[in-house]
Short mmCIF file of C-alpha atoms (C1' of nucleotides) in Angstrom, two decimals:
data_model
loop_
_atom_site.label_atom_id
_atom_site.label_comp_id
_atom_site.label_asym_id
_atom_site.label_seq_id
_atom_site.Cartn_x
_atom_site.Cartn_y
_atom_site.Cartn_z
CA MET A 1 100.61 25.09 -29.42
CA LYS A 2 102.18 25.63 -25.78
CA LYS A 3 104.84 27.89 -24.91
CA GLN A 4 107.30 25.20 -23.86
CA GLN A 5 106.29 23.02 -27.23
CA ILE A 6 107.21 26.62 -28.78
CA ASN A 7 110.26 26.89 -27.44
CA TYR A 8 111.38 23.10 -28.28
CA LYS A 9 110.63 24.10 -31.77
CA ALA A 10 112.80 26.95 -32.04
CA ARG A 11 115.86 25.13 -30.35
CA ALA A 12 115.34 22.41 -32.61
CA ALA A 13 115.31 24.82 -35.49
CA ILE A 14 118.69 25.90 -34.75
CA ILE A 15 120.19 22.26 -34.12
CA LYS A 16 118.90 21.21 -37.42
CA ALA A 17 120.73 24.33 -38.66
CA ILE A 18 124.00 22.52 -37.57
CA ALA A 19 122.76 19.09 -38.33
CA HIS A 20 124.30 18.73 -42.37
CA PRO A 21 127.94 18.01 -43.12
CA SER A 22 128.60 20.68 -44.91
CA ARG A 23 127.59 22.79 -42.41
CA LEU A 24 129.09 21.55 -39.71
CA PHE A 25 132.17 21.80 -41.01
CA ILE A 26 131.80 25.51 -42.00
CA ILE A 27 131.04 26.03 -38.47
CA GLU A 28 134.53 24.48 -37.40
CA GLU A 29 136.34 26.21 -40.14
CA LEU A 30 135.19 29.57 -39.31
CA ASN A 31 136.07 28.37 -35.32
CA LYS A 32 139.95 28.99 -37.04
CA GLY A 33 138.49 32.46 -38.09
CA LYS A 34 136.71 33.93 -40.95
CA ARG A 35 136.42 32.79 -44.26
CA SER A 36 134.86 34.02 -47.71
CA ALA A 37 132.13 32.02 -49.08
CA GLY A 38 134.24 30.88 -51.98
CA LYS A 39 136.86 29.84 -49.97
CA LEU A 40 134.52 27.58 -48.18
CA THR A 41 132.46 26.27 -51.40
CA GLU A 42 136.33 25.33 -53.08
CA MET A 43 137.13 23.34 -49.52
CA ILE A 44 133.91 21.65 -49.39
CA GLY A 45 133.53 20.97 -53.44
CA ALA A 46 130.22 21.74 -54.07
CA ASP A 47 128.22 24.58 -56.39
CA PRO A 48 128.67 27.76 -55.35
CA SER A 49 124.86 28.16 -55.26
CA THR A 50 124.76 25.30 -52.66
CA VAL A 51 127.48 26.72 -50.43
CA SER A 52 125.57 29.86 -50.13
CA LYS A 53 122.19 28.62 -49.52
CA HIS A 54 124.11 26.57 -46.39
CA LEU A 55 125.40 30.05 -45.51
CA GLY A 56 122.21 31.49 -45.49
CA ILE A 57 120.50 28.63 -43.57
CA LEU A 58 123.38 29.17 -40.52
CA LYS A 59 122.88 32.61 -40.74
CA ASN A 60 118.86 32.92 -40.49
CA ALA A 61 119.73 30.48 -37.51
CA GLY A 62 121.99 33.72 -36.09
CA LEU A 63 125.15 30.99 -35.94
CA VAL A 64 127.04 33.20 -38.43
CA PHE A 65 126.96 36.90 -39.51
CA ASP A 66 128.81 38.11 -42.51
CA GLU A 67 130.84 41.10 -43.73
CA LYS A 68 130.77 42.46 -47.15
CA ARG A 69 134.22 44.04 -48.83
CA GLY A 70 134.01 44.61 -52.02
CA THR A 71 133.18 41.94 -53.74
CA THR A 72 133.50 38.90 -51.45
CA VAL A 73 131.80 38.32 -48.40
CA TYR A 74 133.41 36.85 -45.57
CA TYR A 75 131.74 34.69 -42.66
CA HIS A 76 132.40 34.79 -39.23
CA LEU A 77 131.06 32.42 -35.51
CA LYS A 78 128.82 34.02 -34.09
CA ALA A 79 128.60 31.09 -31.29
CA PRO A 80 131.62 29.04 -30.19
CA CYS A 81 129.93 27.51 -27.70
CA ILE A 82 129.09 24.95 -30.63
CA LEU A 83 131.87 23.85 -31.05
CA ASP A 84 131.89 22.39 -26.96
CA PHE A 85 128.45 20.53 -28.25
CA ILE A 86 130.22 19.05 -31.38
CA SER A 87 133.25 17.56 -28.89
CA CYS A 88 130.38 15.75 -27.45
CA VAL A 89 128.83 13.91 -30.59
CA GLU A 90 132.16 12.98 -30.77
CA ALA A 91 132.29 11.27 -27.86
CA VAL A 92 129.16 9.90 -28.54
CA LEU A 93 130.50 8.70 -31.72
CA GLU A 94 133.24 6.68 -30.15
CA THR A 95 131.18 5.14 -27.40
CA ASN A 96 128.61 3.56 -30.21
CA ALA A 97 131.98 2.57 -32.04
CA ARG A 98 133.04 0.97 -28.90
CA THR A 99 129.49 -1.13 -28.74
CA GLN A 100 130.15 -1.88 -32.14
CA LEU A 101 133.36 -3.34 -31.32
CA GLU A 102 132.24 -5.28 -28.19
CA ILE A 103 129.04 -6.82 -30.26
CA VAL A 104 131.70 -8.05 -33.01
CA ARG A 105 133.97 -9.67 -30.16
CA ARG A 106 131.06 -11.42 -28.65
CA CYS A 107 130.36 -13.20 -32.44
CA LYS A 108 133.44 -14.14 -32.20
CA ARG A 109 133.49 -16.27 -29.23
CA MET B 1 134.49 9.70 -50.09
CA LYS B 2 137.11 11.19 -48.04
CA LYS B 3 137.80 10.13 -44.26
CA GLN B 4 137.30 13.52 -43.09
CA GLN B 5 133.75 13.52 -45.03
CA ILE B 6 132.09 10.38 -43.24
CA ASN B 7 133.31 12.07 -40.32
CA TYR B 8 131.59 15.04 -41.16
CA LYS B 9 128.62 12.86 -42.47
CA ALA B 10 128.54 10.84 -38.95
CA ARG B 11 128.48 13.91 -36.65
CA ALA B 12 125.80 15.26 -38.47
CA ALA B 13 123.50 11.95 -38.19
CA ILE B 14 123.59 12.36 -34.69
CA ILE B 15 122.64 16.07 -34.24
CA LYS B 16 120.14 15.61 -37.40
CA ALA B 17 118.59 12.88 -34.20
CA ILE B 18 118.27 15.64 -31.53
CA ALA B 19 117.28 18.47 -34.05
CA HIS B 20 113.65 17.47 -33.63
CA PRO B 21 111.45 19.32 -30.77
CA SER B 22 109.82 16.02 -29.43
CA ARG B 23 112.93 14.28 -29.37
CA LEU B 24 114.24 17.51 -27.65
CA PHE B 25 111.66 17.03 -25.47
CA ILE B 26 112.79 13.36 -24.56
CA ILE B 27 116.15 13.95 -24.18
CA GLU B 28 115.43 16.60 -21.67
CA GLU B 29 113.10 14.00 -20.08
CA LEU B 30 115.21 11.54 -19.56
CA ASN B 31 117.87 13.65 -18.08
CA LYS B 32 115.79 13.06 -15.22
CA GLY B 33 115.17 10.32 -15.02
CA LYS B 34 114.09 6.90 -16.96
CA ARG B 35 110.83 7.18 -18.20
CA SER B 36 108.43 4.35 -19.81
CA ALA B 37 107.06 5.03 -23.73
CA GLY B 38 103.84 4.91 -22.65
CA LYS B 39 104.77 7.80 -20.03
CA LEU B 40 106.67 9.85 -22.88
CA THR B 41 104.14 9.34 -25.30
CA GLU B 42 101.08 10.79 -22.58
CA MET B 43 103.64 13.81 -22.34
CA ILE B 44 104.07 14.72 -25.92
CA GLY B 45 100.90 14.25 -27.17
CA ALA B 46 100.99 11.99 -29.93
CA ASP B 47 100.33 8.77 -31.37
CA PRO B 48 102.00 6.15 -29.80
CA SER B 49 103.82 4.79 -32.98
CA THR B 50 105.35 8.63 -33.74
CA VAL B 51 106.67 8.30 -30.12
CA SER B 52 108.21 4.96 -30.83
CA LYS B 53 109.73 5.99 -33.81
CA HIS B 54 111.14 9.64 -32.56
CA LEU B 55 113.10 6.55 -30.06
CA GLY B 56 113.77 4.20 -31.91
CA ILE B 57 115.76 7.54 -34.18
CA LEU B 58 117.41 8.02 -30.13
CA LYS B 59 118.30 5.11 -30.17
CA ASN B 60 119.81 3.88 -33.55
CA ALA B 61 122.27 7.69 -32.96
CA GLY B 62 123.22 6.16 -29.62
CA LEU B 63 121.67 8.50 -27.23
CA VAL B 64 119.38 6.30 -25.74
CA PHE B 65 119.07 2.75 -24.31
CA ASP B 66 116.00 0.64 -23.76
CA GLU B 67 115.41 -1.66 -20.92
CA LYS B 68 111.97 -3.84 -20.70
CA ARG B 69 110.28 -4.64 -17.98
CA GLY B 70 107.36 -7.09 -18.18
CA THR B 71 105.22 -5.41 -21.50
CA THR B 72 106.99 -1.76 -20.09
CA VAL B 73 109.91 0.13 -21.64
CA TYR B 74 111.98 2.10 -20.03
CA TYR B 75 114.18 4.34 -21.62
CA HIS B 76 117.48 5.90 -19.96
CA LEU B 77 119.64 8.45 -21.81
CA LYS B 78 122.84 7.57 -22.67
CA ALA B 79 125.09 10.88 -23.01
CA PRO B 80 123.85 13.35 -20.72
CA CYS B 81 126.82 15.57 -21.39
CA ILE B 82 124.20 16.50 -24.58
CA LEU B 83 122.28 18.61 -22.12
CA ASP B 84 125.13 21.35 -21.98
CA PHE B 85 125.24 21.78 -26.03
CA ILE B 86 121.48 22.37 -25.16
CA SER B 87 122.54 25.08 -22.89
CA CYS B 88 124.29 26.83 -25.99
CA VAL B 89 121.36 26.70 -28.17
CA GLU B 90 119.46 29.00 -25.59
CA ALA B 91 122.08 30.96 -25.62
CA VAL B 92 122.04 31.39 -29.69
CA LEU B 93 118.22 31.74 -29.07
CA GLU B 94 119.21 34.50 -26.53
CA THR B 95 121.14 36.30 -28.59
CA ASN B 96 118.58 36.27 -31.70
CA ALA B 97 116.03 37.47 -29.69
CA ARG B 98 118.01 40.18 -28.54
CA THR B 99 119.15 41.39 -32.48
CA GLN B 100 115.36 41.47 -33.02
CA LEU B 101 114.65 43.59 -30.47
CA GLU B 102 117.27 45.86 -31.01
CA ILE B 103 115.30 45.60 -35.06
CA VAL B 104 112.74 46.46 -33.64
CA ARG B 105 113.52 49.48 -31.55
CA ARG B 106 114.95 50.87 -34.67
CA CYS B 107 112.48 50.97 -36.44
CA LYS B 108 110.75 52.83 -34.00
CA ARG B 109 113.27 56.19 -34.28
"C1'" DG C 1 94.10 -21.46 -24.65
"C1'" DT C 2 91.65 -15.94 -24.59
"C1'" DT C 3 92.57 -11.28 -23.47
"C1'" DA C 4 94.37 -7.27 -22.35
"C1'" DT C 5 98.17 -3.78 -22.15
"C1'" DA C 6 102.11 -2.05 -23.79
"C1'" DC C 7 104.78 -1.17 -27.90
"C1'" DT C 8 106.69 -1.78 -32.56
"C1'" DT C 9 106.45 -2.29 -36.92
"C1'" DT C 10 104.64 -1.48 -41.83
"C1'" DG C 11 102.14 1.34 -45.42
"C1'" DC C 12 101.28 5.11 -46.32
"C1'" DT C 13 100.77 10.52 -47.55
"C1'" DA C 14 102.07 14.91 -46.70
"C1'" DT C 15 106.17 18.06 -45.69
"C1'" DA C 16 110.99 19.72 -45.99
"C1'" DT C 17 115.14 19.33 -47.50
"C1'" DT C 18 118.95 18.63 -50.90
"C1'" DG C 19 122.04 20.20 -54.98
"C1'" DC C 20 122.59 21.43 -59.29
"C1'" DC C 21 121.72 24.60 -63.30
"C1'" DA C 22 120.20 29.31 -64.89
"C1'" DA C 23 119.50 33.57 -63.88
"C1'" DA C 24 119.82 38.05 -61.30
"C1'" DT C 25 122.66 41.19 -57.92
"C1'" DA C 26 126.93 43.51 -56.48
"C1'" DA C 27 131.26 45.64 -56.77
"C1'" DC C 28 134.52 46.92 -59.22
"C1'" DA C 29 137.81 47.94 -63.20
"C1'" DA C 30 138.89 48.72 -67.86
"C1'" DT D 1 129.22 51.22 -70.69
"C1'" DT D 2 130.62 46.49 -71.20
"C1'" DG D 3 133.04 43.36 -68.67
"C1'" DT D 4 134.89 40.38 -64.72
"C1'" DT D 5 134.79 38.23 -60.64
"C1'" DA D 6 132.02 36.99 -56.08
"C1'" DT D 7 128.20 35.65 -54.45
"C1'" DT D 8 122.68 35.14 -53.92
"C1'" DT D 9 118.21 33.80 -56.01
"C1'" DG D 10 114.45 30.96 -58.36
"C1'" DG D 11 113.26 26.46 -60.36
"C1'" DC D 12 112.90 21.92 -60.47
"C1'" DA D 13 113.76 17.03 -59.30
"C1'" DA D 14 115.28 13.45 -56.25
"C1'" DT D 15 115.15 12.06 -51.52
"C1'" DA D 16 114.08 12.03 -46.80
"C1'" DT D 17 111.65 12.85 -42.71
"C1'" DA D 18 107.37 12.86 -39.69
"C1'" DG D 19 102.82 11.64 -38.50
"C1'" DC D 20 98.70 9.52 -37.88
"C1'" DA D 21 96.43 4.44 -38.81
"C1'" DA D 22 96.81 -0.55 -38.94
"C1'" DA D 23 98.68 -5.02 -38.43
"C1'" DG D 24 101.84 -7.61 -36.05
"C1'" DT D 25 104.81 -9.06 -31.65
"C1'" DA D 26 105.68 -9.71 -26.70
"C1'" DT D 27 104.36 -10.33 -22.09
"C1'" DA D 28 101.69 -10.86 -18.66
"C1'" DA D 29 96.57 -12.21 -16.00
"C1'" DC D 30 92.52 -15.64 -16.72
#
DNA sequence: GTTATACTTTGCTATATTGCCAAATAACAA
DNA sequence: TTGTTATTTGGCAATATAGCAAAGTATAAC
């Protein structure tokens, strides 16, 4: 495999780590401050093991880091610039919605 | 499903569309200007049907649009802000590499 | 009409991801 | 030691994704 292709693969791996509703939620929540695994589990409303796995994926991608205090594990956001990107995604969503609206309008005529 | 959860799902779907080496390559290439499906296929070096599917995924996510001229189909980037995000991913990759380097150094001692 | 070119769609198999449950681990308290 | 709380890990079934090959569509040239 070529050097360039490896780079694309590495970048895609990080983006893939963000590409999940729960993980997206976790990133946005951690942007507000550190949160425990339990707190995030409660907010998401899934099985603790499921959320733990999501946190593991984000940690493995280097997007968050954990800090253990007693029995609870606090997670912190490592790359806040990810948030800028999410705002771009929001813009894409809005454009898509506008396009859909335009299609609906045209059909009405 | 809650309103907020739908939003996270919609955003994750767009991010998922970007989260693939070939699709990442396509986005960066289209940032330089429009490219035909054939040209992109040649650059990626995969089956035309495979690249066509990737282009379909990007189009479906609202990230690119196509313009047919004769028998060739040209693809255009729709959301250039996606590129800003990729630079953030690059930064994450660099941080991860640095961390790895630090671990290696510590083991040497 | 036929043929060629440029793509896309369908069908299929291999592989990856997701999420729950149950079991394991870690830290602490009684 | 035993129990309790907080979290992670392993196992497994359901679902989603990726990529090749073959068939299908569209446009242009002859």
